[in-house]
PDB file of C-alpha atoms in Angstrom:
ATOM      1  CA  MET A 276     111.198  97.179 131.650  1.00  0.00           C
ATOM      2  CA  ASP A 277     108.579  96.208 129.074  1.00  0.00           C
ATOM      3  CA  ILE A 278     109.505  97.261 125.531  1.00  0.00           C
ATOM      4  CA  THR A 279     107.927  96.015 122.311  1.00  0.00           C
ATOM      5  CA  ILE A 280     108.669  96.658 118.655  1.00  0.00           C
ATOM      6  CA  HIS A 281     105.826  98.915 117.600  1.00  0.00           C
ATOM      7  CA  ALA A 282     106.866  99.922 114.087  1.00  0.00           C
ATOM      8  CA  SER A 283     109.767  99.640 111.731  1.00  0.00           C
ATOM      9  CA  PHE A 284     110.484 101.761 108.657  1.00  0.00           C
ATOM     10  CA  LEU A 285     111.158 100.682 105.094  1.00  0.00           C
ATOM     11  CA  PRO A 286     111.502 102.961 102.088  1.00  0.00           C
ATOM     12  CA  GLN A 287     109.112 102.790  99.161  1.00  0.00           C
ATOM     13  CA  ASP A 288     109.362 104.660  95.864  1.00  0.00           C
ATOM     14  CA  ASP A 289     105.897 103.772  94.549  1.00  0.00           C
ATOM     15  CA  PRO A 290     103.187 103.825  97.235  1.00  0.00           C
ATOM     16  CA  ASP A 291     100.599 102.065  95.074  1.00  0.00           C
ATOM     17  CA  ALA A 292     103.018  99.232  94.233  1.00  0.00           C
ATOM     18  CA  ALA A 293     104.090  98.994  97.893  1.00  0.00           C
ATOM     19  CA  LEU A 294     100.462  98.787  99.011  1.00  0.00           C
ATOM     20  CA  ALA A 295      99.708  96.111  96.421  1.00  0.00           C
ATOM     21  CA  PHE A 296     102.657  94.047  97.682  1.00  0.00           C
ATOM     22  CA  TYR A 297     102.100  94.351 101.426  1.00  0.00           C
ATOM     23  CA  ARG A 298      98.271  94.287 101.383  1.00  0.00           C
ATOM     24  CA  ASP A 299      97.395  92.152  98.364  1.00  0.00           C
ATOM     25  CA  ILE A 300     100.284  89.673  98.346  1.00  0.00           C
ATOM     26  CA  LEU A 301     101.340  89.431 102.009  1.00  0.00           C
ATOM     27  CA  GLY A 302      97.843  90.021 103.382  1.00  0.00           C
ATOM     28  CA  PHE A 303      98.693  92.961 105.655  1.00  0.00           C
ATOM     29  CA  GLU A 304      96.073  95.560 106.450  1.00  0.00           C
ATOM     30  CA  LEU A 305      96.453  99.250 105.631  1.00  0.00           C
ATOM     31  CA  ARG A 306      96.344 101.252 108.852  1.00  0.00           C
ATOM     32  CA  LYS A 307      97.307 104.731 107.695  1.00  0.00           C
ATOM     33  CA  ASP A 308      97.777 106.453 104.351  1.00  0.00           C
ATOM     34  CA  VAL A 309      99.226 109.891 104.959  1.00  0.00           C
ATOM     35  CA  GLY A 310     100.160 112.418 102.307  1.00  0.00           C
ATOM     36  CA  PHE A 311     102.370 115.467 102.710  1.00  0.00           C
ATOM     37  CA  ASN A 312     103.985 117.673 100.072  1.00  0.00           C
ATOM     38  CA  GLY A 313     103.235 115.216  97.288  1.00  0.00           C
ATOM     39  CA  MET A 314     104.669 112.223  99.197  1.00  0.00           C
ATOM     40  CA  ARG A 315     102.848 109.308 100.884  1.00  0.00           C
ATOM     41  CA  TRP A 316     103.580 107.354 104.048  1.00  0.00           C
ATOM     42  CA  LEU A 317     101.759 104.026 104.377  1.00  0.00           C
ATOM     43  CA  THR A 318     101.415 102.144 107.640  1.00  0.00           C
ATOM     44  CA  VAL A 319     100.644  98.458 107.200  1.00  0.00           C
ATOM     45  CA  GLY A 320     100.663  95.503 109.532  1.00  0.00           C
ATOM     46  CA  PRO A 321      99.589  91.926 110.001  1.00  0.00           C
ATOM     47  CA  VAL A 322      95.869  91.390 110.568  1.00  0.00           C
ATOM     48  CA  GLY A 323      95.173  90.674 114.239  1.00  0.00           C
ATOM     49  CA  GLN A 324      98.450  92.244 115.405  1.00  0.00           C
ATOM     50  CA  PRO A 325      97.584  95.932 115.853  1.00  0.00           C
ATOM     51  CA  GLY A 326     100.695  96.557 117.928  1.00  0.00           C
ATOM     52  CA  THR A 327     103.136  95.764 115.113  1.00  0.00           C
ATOM     53  CA  SER A 328     103.416  97.927 112.000  1.00  0.00           C
ATOM     54  CA  ILE A 329     105.659  98.781 109.088  1.00  0.00           C
ATOM     55  CA  VAL A 330     105.812 102.382 107.966  1.00  0.00           C
ATOM     56  CA  LEU A 331     106.553 102.552 104.246  1.00  0.00           C
ATOM     57  CA  HIS A 332     108.037 105.961 103.655  1.00  0.00           C
ATOM     58  CA  PRO A 333     109.333 107.930 100.690  1.00  0.00           C
ATOM     59  CA  PRO A 334     113.080 107.388 100.335  1.00  0.00           C
ATOM     60  CA  ALA A 335     115.208 110.141 101.709  1.00  0.00           C
ATOM     61  CA  ALA A 336     112.173 112.135 102.840  1.00  0.00           C
ATOM     62  CA  ASP A 337     114.200 113.512 105.733  1.00  0.00           C
ATOM     63  CA  PRO A 338     114.900 117.184 104.939  1.00  0.00           C
ATOM     64  CA  GLY A 339     118.190 116.946 106.839  1.00  0.00           C
ATOM     65  CA  ILE A 340     119.990 114.752 104.316  1.00  0.00           C
ATOM     66  CA  THR A 341     122.105 116.011 101.465  1.00  0.00           C
ATOM     67  CA  GLU A 342     121.492 115.444  97.770  1.00  0.00           C
ATOM     68  CA  ASP A 343     124.497 113.068  97.710  1.00  0.00           C
ATOM     69  CA  GLU A 344     122.968 111.036 100.533  1.00  0.00           C
ATOM     70  CA  ARG A 345     119.600 111.019  98.738  1.00  0.00           C
ATOM     71  CA  ARG A 346     121.330 109.763  95.551  1.00  0.00           C
ATOM     72  CA  VAL A 347     123.154 106.984  97.458  1.00  0.00           C
ATOM     73  CA  ILE A 348     119.917 105.848  99.114  1.00  0.00           C
ATOM     74  CA  THR A 349     118.139 105.733  95.764  1.00  0.00           C
ATOM     75  CA  GLU A 350     121.029 103.772  94.206  1.00  0.00           C
ATOM     76  CA  MET A 351     121.097 101.297  97.099  1.00  0.00           C
ATOM     77  CA  MET A 352     117.332 100.783  96.839  1.00  0.00           C
ATOM     78  CA  ALA A 353     117.698 100.029  93.127  1.00  0.00           C
ATOM     79  CA  LYS A 354     120.294  97.356  93.975  1.00  0.00           C
ATOM     80  CA  GLY A 355     118.168  95.951  96.809  1.00  0.00           C
ATOM     81  CA  THR A 356     120.840  96.645  99.413  1.00  0.00           C
ATOM     82  CA  TYR A 357     119.224  99.420 101.438  1.00  0.00           C
ATOM     83  CA  GLY A 358     116.427  97.938 103.532  1.00  0.00           C
ATOM     84  CA  GLY A 359     115.229  94.583 104.706  1.00  0.00           C
ATOM     85  CA  LEU A 360     112.788  92.859 106.977  1.00  0.00           C
ATOM     86  CA  LEU A 361     112.432  89.431 108.573  1.00  0.00           C
ATOM     87  CA  LEU A 362     108.881  88.083 108.728  1.00  0.00           C
ATOM     88  CA  ALA A 363     107.690  84.751 110.087  1.00  0.00           C
ATOM     89  CA  THR A 364     104.948  82.273 109.293  1.00  0.00           C
ATOM     90  CA  LYS A 365     103.780  78.900 110.555  1.00  0.00           C
ATOM     91  CA  ASP A 366     103.398  77.649 106.958  1.00  0.00           C
ATOM     92  CA  LEU A 367     106.378  78.748 104.878  1.00  0.00           C
ATOM     93  CA  GLU A 368     105.585  76.534 101.878  1.00  0.00           C
ATOM     94  CA  SER A 369     102.040  77.873 101.484  1.00  0.00           C
ATOM     95  CA  THR A 370     103.170  81.459 102.025  1.00  0.00           C
ATOM     96  CA  PHE A 371     105.919  81.066  99.451  1.00  0.00           C
ATOM     97  CA  GLU A 372     103.494  79.582  96.909  1.00  0.00           C
ATOM     98  CA  GLN A 373     101.208  82.605  97.321  1.00  0.00           C
ATOM     99  CA  VAL A 374     104.093  85.060  96.947  1.00  0.00           C
ATOM    100  CA  GLN A 375     105.522  83.150  93.997  1.00  0.00           C
ATOM    101  CA  ALA A 376     102.145  83.286  92.222  1.00  0.00           C
ATOM    102  CA  SER A 377     102.350  87.096  92.273  1.00  0.00           C
ATOM    103  CA  ASP A 378     104.684  89.430  90.419  1.00  0.00           C
ATOM    104  CA  ALA A 379     107.069  89.569  93.404  1.00  0.00           C
ATOM    105  CA  GLU A 380     110.756  89.049  92.677  1.00  0.00           C
ATOM    106  CA  ILE A 381     111.834  85.742  94.170  1.00  0.00           C
ATOM    107  CA  VAL A 382     115.360  85.823  95.604  1.00  0.00           C
ATOM    108  CA  GLN A 383     115.449  82.419  97.266  1.00  0.00           C
ATOM    109  CA  GLU A 384     113.034  79.510  97.432  1.00  0.00           C
ATOM    110  CA  PRO A 385     112.393  77.878 100.849  1.00  0.00           C
ATOM    111  CA  THR A 386     115.745  76.626 102.065  1.00  0.00           C
ATOM    112  CA  ASP A 387     117.069  74.939 105.200  1.00  0.00           C
ATOM    113  CA  GLN A 388     119.812  77.307 106.303  1.00  0.00           C
ATOM    114  CA  PRO A 389     123.008  76.008 107.927  1.00  0.00           C
ATOM    115  CA  TYR A 390     122.282  78.236 110.940  1.00  0.00           C
ATOM    116  CA  GLY A 391     119.134  76.279 111.795  1.00  0.00           C
ATOM    117  CA  VAL A 392     116.177  78.029 110.176  1.00  0.00           C
ATOM    118  CA  ARG A 393     114.117  77.411 107.060  1.00  0.00           C
ATOM    119  CA  ASP A 394     113.316  80.542 105.100  1.00  0.00           C
ATOM    120  CA  CYS A 395     112.778  82.108 101.710  1.00  0.00           C
ATOM    121  CA  ALA A 396     113.492  85.588 100.369  1.00  0.00           C
ATOM    122  CA  VAL A 397     111.730  87.997  98.032  1.00  0.00           C
ATOM    123  CA  ARG A 398     112.053  91.672  97.154  1.00  0.00           C
ATOM    124  CA  ASP A 399     109.288  94.191  97.577  1.00  0.00           C
ATOM    125  CA  PRO A 400     108.646  96.644  94.705  1.00  0.00           C
ATOM    126  CA  ALA A 401     111.204  99.110  96.124  1.00  0.00           C
ATOM    127  CA  GLY A 402     113.912  96.443  96.280  1.00  0.00           C
ATOM    128  CA  ASN A 403     113.814  95.811 100.028  1.00  0.00           C
ATOM    129  CA  LEU A 404     114.823  92.248 100.875  1.00  0.00           C
ATOM    130  CA  ILE A 405     111.992  90.446 102.671  1.00  0.00           C
ATOM    131  CA  ARG A 406     112.978  87.160 104.307  1.00  0.00           C
ATOM    132  CA  ILE A 407     110.169  84.923 105.525  1.00  0.00           C
ATOM    133  CA  GLN A 408     111.098  82.384 108.152  1.00  0.00           C
ATOM    134  CA  GLN A 409     109.298  79.195 109.207  1.00  0.00           C
ATOM    135  CA  VAL A 410     108.262  79.214 112.881  1.00  0.00           C
ATOM    136  CA  ASN A 411     106.389  76.588 114.882  1.00  0.00           C
TER     137      ASN A 411
END
């Protein structure tokens, strides 16, 4: 069996702000920008890694959810407890300096974790927690 992670989904409530964060701050490339019924889905990914993408979708766009579920999702996004992503870089300090120089919300500066990794954490414009881990 040969399975890869092709794409993962994160909600966004402002496609222009999401694009500015993922493209302009993190350096990802925009691969798709799809509109439907007044909503936008953005597919972004790291340059040079065409097989790995993040689909930034409108929150609660699924027509099968209830209004209560849509409200809960929106509330969780506002608190930053709905979605998250773990990224990796070979130069955490430089990456963090670039992110810190932007308007991104810093949650944690680079830290040696007791479980053996060094990472930092920021929030994207929708409140998703983005952890960036040092790798060799």
